[in-house]
Short mmCIF file of C-alpha atoms and ligand atoms in Angstrom, two decimals:
data_model
loop_
_atom_site.label_atom_id
_atom_site.label_comp_id
_atom_site.label_asym_id
_atom_site.label_seq_id
_atom_site.Cartn_x
_atom_site.Cartn_y
_atom_site.Cartn_z
CA ALA A 1 41.11 61.29 183.03
CA LEU A 2 41.95 62.53 179.57
CA GLY A 3 42.12 60.51 176.38
CA CYS A 4 42.72 61.87 172.90
CA ALA A 5 42.88 60.60 169.39
CA LEU A 6 44.55 62.24 166.43
CA PRO A 7 42.86 62.20 163.05
CA ASP A 8 44.67 60.22 160.37
CA ASP A 9 44.23 59.14 156.76
CA SER A 10 42.13 56.14 157.70
CA ASP A 11 39.35 58.33 159.16
CA LYS A 12 36.33 58.11 156.95
CA ASP A 13 34.04 59.85 159.39
CA ALA A 14 34.08 61.56 162.76
CA GLU A 15 32.69 58.46 164.42
CA SER A 16 35.82 56.37 164.09
CA LEU A 17 37.86 59.23 165.50
CA ILE A 18 35.55 59.52 168.49
CA ARG A 19 35.64 55.76 168.99
CA ARG A 20 39.42 55.86 169.22
CA ALA A 21 39.28 58.83 171.59
CA GLN A 22 36.93 56.78 173.78
CA LEU A 23 39.39 53.87 173.70
CA ALA A 24 42.16 56.23 174.78
CA LEU A 25 39.94 57.57 177.54
CA LYS A 26 39.30 54.05 178.76
CA THR A 27 43.03 53.42 178.91
CA ALA A 28 43.56 56.78 180.63
CA LYS A 29 41.07 55.86 183.35
CA SER A 30 43.06 52.81 184.33
CA SER A 31 46.53 54.23 183.74
CA LYS A 32 45.69 57.54 185.50
CA ARG A 33 47.71 59.29 182.81
CA ILE A 34 46.84 61.25 179.73
CA GLU A 35 46.61 58.73 176.88
CA VAL A 36 46.92 59.43 173.19
CA TYR A 37 45.66 56.77 170.83
CA ARG A 38 48.16 56.34 168.04
CA PRO A 39 46.80 53.79 165.61
CA ALA A 40 49.80 54.00 163.30
CA VAL A 41 52.23 52.97 166.03
CA LEU A 42 50.04 50.10 167.19
CA ASP A 43 49.45 48.95 163.63
CA VAL A 44 53.13 48.89 162.83
CA ALA A 45 53.87 46.75 165.86
CA ARG A 46 50.93 44.46 165.16
CA GLN A 47 51.73 44.13 161.47
CA ARG A 48 55.34 43.30 162.24
CA PHE A 49 54.31 40.60 164.63
CA MET A 50 51.85 39.18 162.12
CA MET A 51 54.49 39.24 159.44
CA GLU A 52 56.92 37.40 161.70
CA THR A 53 54.38 34.64 162.32
CA GLU A 54 53.51 34.39 158.64
CA LEU A 55 57.12 34.41 157.55
CA ARG A 56 57.90 31.55 159.92
CA ARG A 57 55.02 29.62 158.37
CA ALA A 58 56.09 30.56 154.84
CA ILE A 59 59.56 29.12 155.41
CA GLU A 60 58.04 25.90 156.79
CA ARG A 61 55.60 25.65 153.88
CA ASP A 62 58.19 26.41 151.23
CA GLN A 63 56.46 29.60 150.04
CA LEU A 64 59.72 31.41 149.47
CA SER A 65 61.40 31.27 146.11
CA LEU A 66 64.48 32.61 144.39
CA VAL A 67 64.78 34.65 141.23
CA PHE A 68 68.05 35.12 139.38
CA GLN A 69 69.37 38.34 137.87
CA PRO A 70 72.15 38.24 135.25
CA LEU A 71 75.57 39.71 136.02
CA VAL A 72 76.98 40.71 132.67
CA SER A 73 80.59 41.27 131.61
CA LEU A 74 80.67 44.85 130.32
CA ALA A 75 83.62 44.13 128.00
CA THR A 76 82.06 41.17 126.19
CA GLY A 77 78.34 41.57 126.86
CA LYS A 78 78.21 37.94 127.97
CA VAL A 79 76.59 36.76 131.15
CA ALA A 80 79.18 35.93 133.83
CA GLY A 81 76.87 34.88 136.63
CA PHE A 82 73.60 35.48 138.43
CA GLU A 83 72.55 36.98 141.72
CA ALA A 84 69.97 34.92 143.63
CA LEU A 85 67.25 37.14 145.12
CA ALA A 86 64.60 35.95 147.56
CA ARG A 87 60.88 36.36 146.93
CA TRP A 88 57.92 35.60 149.18
CA ASN A 89 54.84 34.36 147.36
CA HIS A 90 52.20 35.22 149.91
CA PRO A 91 48.90 33.36 149.34
CA ASP A 92 46.79 36.52 149.90
CA LYS A 93 49.13 39.47 149.54
CA GLY A 94 50.93 38.26 146.43
CA LEU A 95 54.63 38.77 145.90
CA ILE A 96 56.29 40.52 148.85
CA PRO A 97 59.67 42.11 148.02
CA PRO A 98 62.71 41.28 150.18
CA ASN A 99 63.09 44.87 151.37
CA GLU A 100 59.92 44.25 153.39
CA PHE A 101 60.70 40.87 154.92
CA ILE A 102 64.50 40.57 155.22
CA ALA A 103 64.59 43.23 157.97
CA VAL A 104 61.80 41.41 159.86
CA ALA A 105 63.67 38.12 159.43
CA GLU A 106 66.83 39.75 160.79
CA ASP A 107 64.99 41.15 163.82
CA CYS A 108 63.46 37.84 164.87
CA GLY A 109 66.29 35.47 163.95
CA LEU A 110 64.45 33.87 161.04
CA ILE A 111 67.25 35.14 158.80
CA LEU A 112 69.31 32.13 159.92
CA PRO A 113 67.06 29.42 158.42
CA LEU A 114 66.12 31.77 155.56
CA GLY A 115 69.76 32.42 154.71
CA ARG A 116 70.63 28.73 154.84
CA TRP A 117 67.67 27.94 152.61
CA ALA A 118 68.68 30.65 150.08
CA LEU A 119 72.27 29.40 149.82
CA ASP A 120 71.16 25.79 149.44
CA ARG A 121 68.48 26.58 146.85
CA ALA A 122 70.82 28.82 144.83
CA LEU A 123 73.55 26.18 144.64
CA GLN A 124 71.00 23.44 143.95
CA THR A 125 69.79 25.53 140.99
CA LEU A 126 73.29 26.10 139.66
CA ALA A 127 74.04 22.36 139.94
CA ALA A 128 70.80 21.59 138.08
CA TRP A 129 71.81 23.99 135.27
CA ASP A 130 75.17 22.20 134.98
CA ALA A 131 73.43 18.82 134.90
CA ALA A 132 71.01 19.98 132.20
CA SER A 133 73.93 21.30 130.12
CA HIS A 134 76.17 18.25 130.72
CA CYS A 135 79.06 20.52 131.74
CA ALA A 136 80.19 22.96 134.39
CA LEU A 137 78.85 26.21 132.95
CA PRO A 138 81.14 29.25 133.06
CA LEU A 139 78.79 30.94 135.50
CA TYR A 140 78.91 31.82 139.16
CA MET A 141 76.08 32.34 141.63
CA GLY A 142 75.91 35.39 143.88
CA VAL A 143 74.19 34.81 147.22
CA ASN A 144 73.43 37.52 149.78
CA LEU A 145 74.54 37.05 153.36
CA SER A 146 73.04 39.10 156.17
CA PRO A 147 75.38 40.57 158.79
CA ILE A 148 73.25 38.73 161.35
CA GLN A 149 74.21 35.42 159.74
CA VAL A 150 77.88 36.33 159.95
CA VAL A 151 77.56 37.15 163.64
CA ARG A 152 75.21 34.37 164.74
CA ASP A 153 75.73 31.47 162.35
CA ASP A 154 78.73 29.42 161.28
CA VAL A 155 78.70 30.81 157.77
CA ALA A 156 81.95 29.18 156.66
CA ALA A 157 80.80 25.68 157.67
CA MET A 158 77.43 26.31 156.04
CA VAL A 159 79.10 27.34 152.76
CA ALA A 160 81.53 24.41 152.77
CA GLY A 161 78.63 22.03 153.44
CA ALA A 162 76.43 23.44 150.67
CA LEU A 163 79.26 23.28 148.13
CA ARG A 164 79.89 19.66 149.10
CA THR A 165 76.21 18.73 148.93
CA HIS A 166 75.84 20.11 145.41
CA ARG A 167 79.33 19.06 144.27
CA LEU A 168 80.27 22.55 143.12
CA ALA A 169 83.69 24.21 143.12
CA GLY A 170 83.93 27.16 145.50
CA THR A 171 84.86 29.41 142.57
CA ARG A 172 81.26 29.09 141.36
CA LEU A 173 79.99 30.98 144.42
CA SER A 174 80.17 34.67 145.23
CA LEU A 175 78.98 35.75 148.66
CA GLU A 176 77.57 39.27 148.87
CA LEU A 177 78.09 40.98 152.20
CA THR A 178 77.36 44.57 153.14
CA GLU A 179 79.73 46.96 154.85
CA GLY A 180 77.67 46.54 158.02
CA VAL A 181 79.56 43.29 158.60
CA ILE A 182 82.88 45.07 158.85
CA VAL A 183 81.56 47.94 160.91
CA SER A 184 79.85 45.80 163.56
CA ASP A 185 82.64 43.27 164.22
CA PRO A 186 85.75 43.65 162.04
CA GLU A 187 87.62 40.76 163.68
CA ARG A 188 84.83 38.28 163.22
CA ALA A 189 84.26 39.54 159.68
CA GLY A 190 87.94 38.98 158.96
CA ARG A 191 87.90 35.41 160.26
CA THR A 192 84.71 34.61 158.34
CA LEU A 193 86.00 36.04 155.06
CA GLU A 194 89.28 34.15 155.40
CA ALA A 195 87.32 30.93 155.95
CA LEU A 196 85.18 31.65 152.88
CA LYS A 197 88.34 32.19 150.83
CA ALA A 198 89.59 28.84 152.09
CA CYS A 199 86.52 27.33 150.34
CA ASP A 200 87.65 29.15 147.13
CA ALA A 201 84.47 31.25 147.20
CA GLN A 202 84.49 34.85 146.04
CA VAL A 203 83.61 37.66 148.40
CA ALA A 204 81.74 40.73 147.17
CA MET A 205 81.05 43.93 149.08
CA ASP A 206 77.39 44.73 148.31
CA ASP A 207 75.86 48.24 148.13
CA PHE A 208 79.38 49.65 148.31
CA GLY A 209 79.54 53.34 149.15
CA THR A 210 76.47 53.41 151.38
CA GLY A 211 78.09 52.02 154.53
CA PHE A 212 80.93 53.34 156.57
CA SER A 213 83.66 50.76 156.25
CA ASN A 214 87.08 52.28 156.65
CA LEU A 215 89.64 51.91 153.92
CA ALA A 216 92.18 50.20 156.16
CA SER A 217 89.90 47.25 156.87
CA LEU A 218 88.80 47.16 153.25
CA GLN A 219 92.43 46.69 152.30
CA LYS A 220 93.08 44.08 154.98
CA LEU A 221 90.07 41.87 154.17
CA PRO A 222 90.08 39.34 151.32
CA ILE A 223 87.44 41.07 149.18
CA ASP A 224 87.31 40.23 145.47
CA VAL A 225 84.54 42.46 144.17
CA LEU A 226 83.10 45.88 145.01
CA LYS A 227 79.46 46.16 144.00
CA ILE A 228 78.83 49.86 143.42
CA ASP A 229 75.48 50.77 144.94
CA GLN A 230 72.76 51.61 142.46
CA SER A 231 72.16 55.00 144.10
CA PHE A 232 75.41 56.19 142.50
CA VAL A 233 74.88 54.41 139.21
CA THR A 234 71.29 54.74 138.00
CA ASP A 235 71.19 58.54 137.57
CA MET A 236 74.91 58.95 137.10
CA LEU A 237 74.92 60.37 133.58
CA GLY A 238 74.45 64.12 133.77
CA ASP A 239 75.41 64.24 137.44
CA PRO A 240 79.12 65.11 137.75
CA ASP A 241 79.16 64.35 141.49
CA ARG A 242 77.92 60.81 141.00
CA ILE A 243 80.27 60.21 138.10
CA ALA A 244 83.12 61.37 140.35
CA ILE A 245 82.04 58.93 143.07
CA VAL A 246 81.83 56.03 140.62
CA ARG A 247 85.21 56.93 139.14
CA SER A 248 86.84 57.00 142.55
CA ILE A 249 85.31 53.67 143.58
CA LEU A 250 86.63 52.19 140.33
CA SER A 251 90.15 53.46 140.96
CA LEU A 252 90.00 52.39 144.60
CA ALA A 253 89.04 48.88 143.49
CA GLN A 254 91.84 48.83 140.97
CA ALA A 255 94.38 49.99 143.54
CA LEU A 256 93.24 47.24 145.92
CA GLY A 257 93.21 44.56 143.22
CA MET A 258 89.44 44.09 143.25
CA THR A 259 86.99 43.90 140.38
CA THR A 260 83.78 45.92 140.23
CA THR A 261 80.12 45.30 139.54
CA ALA A 262 77.78 48.23 138.92
CA GLU A 263 74.23 47.77 140.23
CA GLY A 264 71.21 49.49 138.70
CA VAL A 265 72.36 49.64 135.07
CA GLU A 266 69.10 50.63 133.43
CA THR A 267 70.16 52.00 130.02
CA PRO A 268 72.58 51.09 127.21
CA GLU A 269 74.34 54.47 127.63
CA LEU A 270 75.10 53.60 131.24
CA ALA A 271 76.46 50.20 130.27
CA ARG A 272 78.72 51.83 127.65
CA THR A 273 79.94 54.57 129.97
CA LEU A 274 80.69 52.15 132.80
CA ALA A 275 82.58 49.87 130.40
CA ALA A 276 84.63 52.86 129.20
CA LEU A 277 85.40 53.79 132.82
CA GLY A 278 86.78 50.29 133.39
CA CYS A 279 83.98 48.69 135.40
CA SER A 280 84.07 44.92 134.88
CA THR A 281 80.49 43.76 135.40
CA GLY A 282 77.00 45.24 135.18
CA GLN A 283 73.68 44.29 136.73
CA GLY A 284 70.39 45.97 136.01
CA TYR A 285 67.15 46.22 134.09
CA HIS A 286 69.03 47.12 130.89
CA PHE A 287 70.33 43.54 130.77
CA SER A 288 67.45 41.83 132.49
CA ARG A 289 65.14 41.89 135.48
CA PRO A 290 65.47 38.99 137.90
CA LEU A 291 64.26 35.78 136.20
CA THR A 292 62.88 32.41 137.22
CA ALA A 293 65.42 29.57 137.22
CA ASP A 294 64.28 28.25 133.82
CA ALA A 295 64.28 31.68 132.19
CA ALA A 296 67.69 32.45 133.70
CA LEU A 297 69.22 29.28 132.24
CA ALA A 298 67.73 30.10 128.82
CA PHE A 299 69.14 33.64 129.10
CA ALA A 300 72.58 32.25 129.93
CA LEU A 301 72.58 29.70 127.11
CA THR A 302 71.59 32.36 124.56
CA SER A 303 74.21 34.76 125.87
CA LEU A 304 77.02 32.19 125.98
CA GLY A 305 76.11 30.97 122.49
P1 LIG B 401 70.85 43.72 146.62
O1 LIG B 401 71.61 42.53 147.09
O2 LIG B 401 71.62 44.99 146.47
O3 LIG B 401 70.17 43.29 145.25
C1 LIG B 401 69.97 44.14 144.15
C2 LIG B 401 68.58 44.71 144.14
O4 LIG B 401 68.48 45.68 143.11
C3 LIG B 401 67.50 43.68 143.83
O5 LIG B 401 66.33 44.06 144.53
C4 LIG B 401 67.29 43.87 142.34
O6 LIG B 401 66.02 43.42 141.88
C5 LIG B 401 67.41 45.37 142.24
N1 LIG B 401 67.77 45.81 140.89
C6 LIG B 401 68.49 45.15 139.98
N2 LIG B 401 68.67 45.86 138.86
C7 LIG B 401 68.04 47.04 139.06
C8 LIG B 401 67.87 48.21 138.25
O7 LIG B 401 68.32 48.31 137.11
N3 LIG B 401 67.17 49.23 138.80
C9 LIG B 401 66.64 49.16 140.05
N4 LIG B 401 65.95 50.19 140.51
N5 LIG B 401 66.78 48.07 140.84
C10 LIG B 401 67.47 47.02 140.36
P2 LIG B 401 65.45 43.03 145.36
O8 LIG B 401 65.41 41.70 144.66
O9 LIG B 401 64.17 43.70 145.69
O10 LIG B 401 66.30 42.81 146.68
C11 LIG B 401 66.50 43.85 147.59
C12 LIG B 401 67.52 43.49 148.64
O11 LIG B 401 67.03 42.44 149.49
C13 LIG B 401 68.82 42.96 148.07
O12 LIG B 401 69.61 44.03 147.61
C14 LIG B 401 69.39 42.25 149.28
O13 LIG B 401 70.02 43.16 150.13
C15 LIG B 401 68.15 41.73 149.97
N6 LIG B 401 68.00 40.29 149.66
C16 LIG B 401 67.39 39.67 148.61
N7 LIG B 401 67.49 38.34 148.72
C17 LIG B 401 68.18 38.08 149.87
C18 LIG B 401 68.61 36.89 150.54
O14 LIG B 401 68.42 35.74 150.08
N8 LIG B 401 69.30 37.05 151.71
C19 LIG B 401 69.56 38.29 152.24
N9 LIG B 401 70.25 38.37 153.40
N10 LIG B 401 69.19 39.42 151.63
C20 LIG B 401 68.51 39.33 150.46
MG1 LIG B 402 73.25 41.63 146.62
MG1 LIG B 403 73.19 45.83 146.28
#
């Protein structure tokens, strides 16, 4: 029997390497094959499973929260809305960013309860802002929808229900979907988007330019906003190729009767340039990082005057 172990960054001494080689040898003796101990692979699988269990618990124990990032009109400089972004406040590990747990949630189906929770909490927050201001504020809420939700959940009924619960007009809600939705099942995507439009909600194509949606379906679907992915925006100045991409997305949007939101606006120069190019809305650290609900309302009230 033959068992081997490969050294990796976690090796502090030869002993741990030998211990793993012995473990591989033990496995090899029973499997009658050559076994290589690959701690990284095992750890990834184990960590993912642990994260799944913990995420399930976090949802039950209400350890997820939302932060709100301003969406600012580039023409007026006033806030037009907010995007709700999920955060996981882990008791030991601290704040875990969504890029680490949304994919896990999608893999194990937890994205369905998580997505429902995010929509409900976002609209509840917007309704609370209205109540505190004694009026319907001229603000909309952007909520992300995973392609998995579109395929496996009744998204239209969920949206209609949440709007009813919080007594909000559909126009106050913008649903952010990625191109993956169109690519995986264009027919279902079409039906879902039509149903969302029937609730008066806006539909935004998130991370636009990174997926592979074809222009024909883009034109057929009831999409209101193209959100230009930050990879084209953030380092755009001084990069003629990226400026060309942004310009062509802007003219595509115009031709199709859609508005545009640029993600990743980190500097005042970028905000100015994008405004001059005709982009309607900006989102990024230049305006504000994502804020807690209270800070977001204060930001909006200051901006709206
Ligand atoms: P996204 O929908 O494209 O959201 C924009 C992301 O860009 C956010 O990251 C935001 O914090 C970040 N961002 C904003 N301005 C800037 C900037 O100026 N520079 C840079 N470098 N980044 C900026 P975040 O909050 O980490 O979220 C990451 C992704 O996780 C989101 O990308 C979205 O796809 C997903 N996500 C977050 N919340 C939810 C949720 O409730 N449901 C679903 N399905 N996905 C969510
Ligand atoms: Mg988004
Ligand atoms: Mg995006």
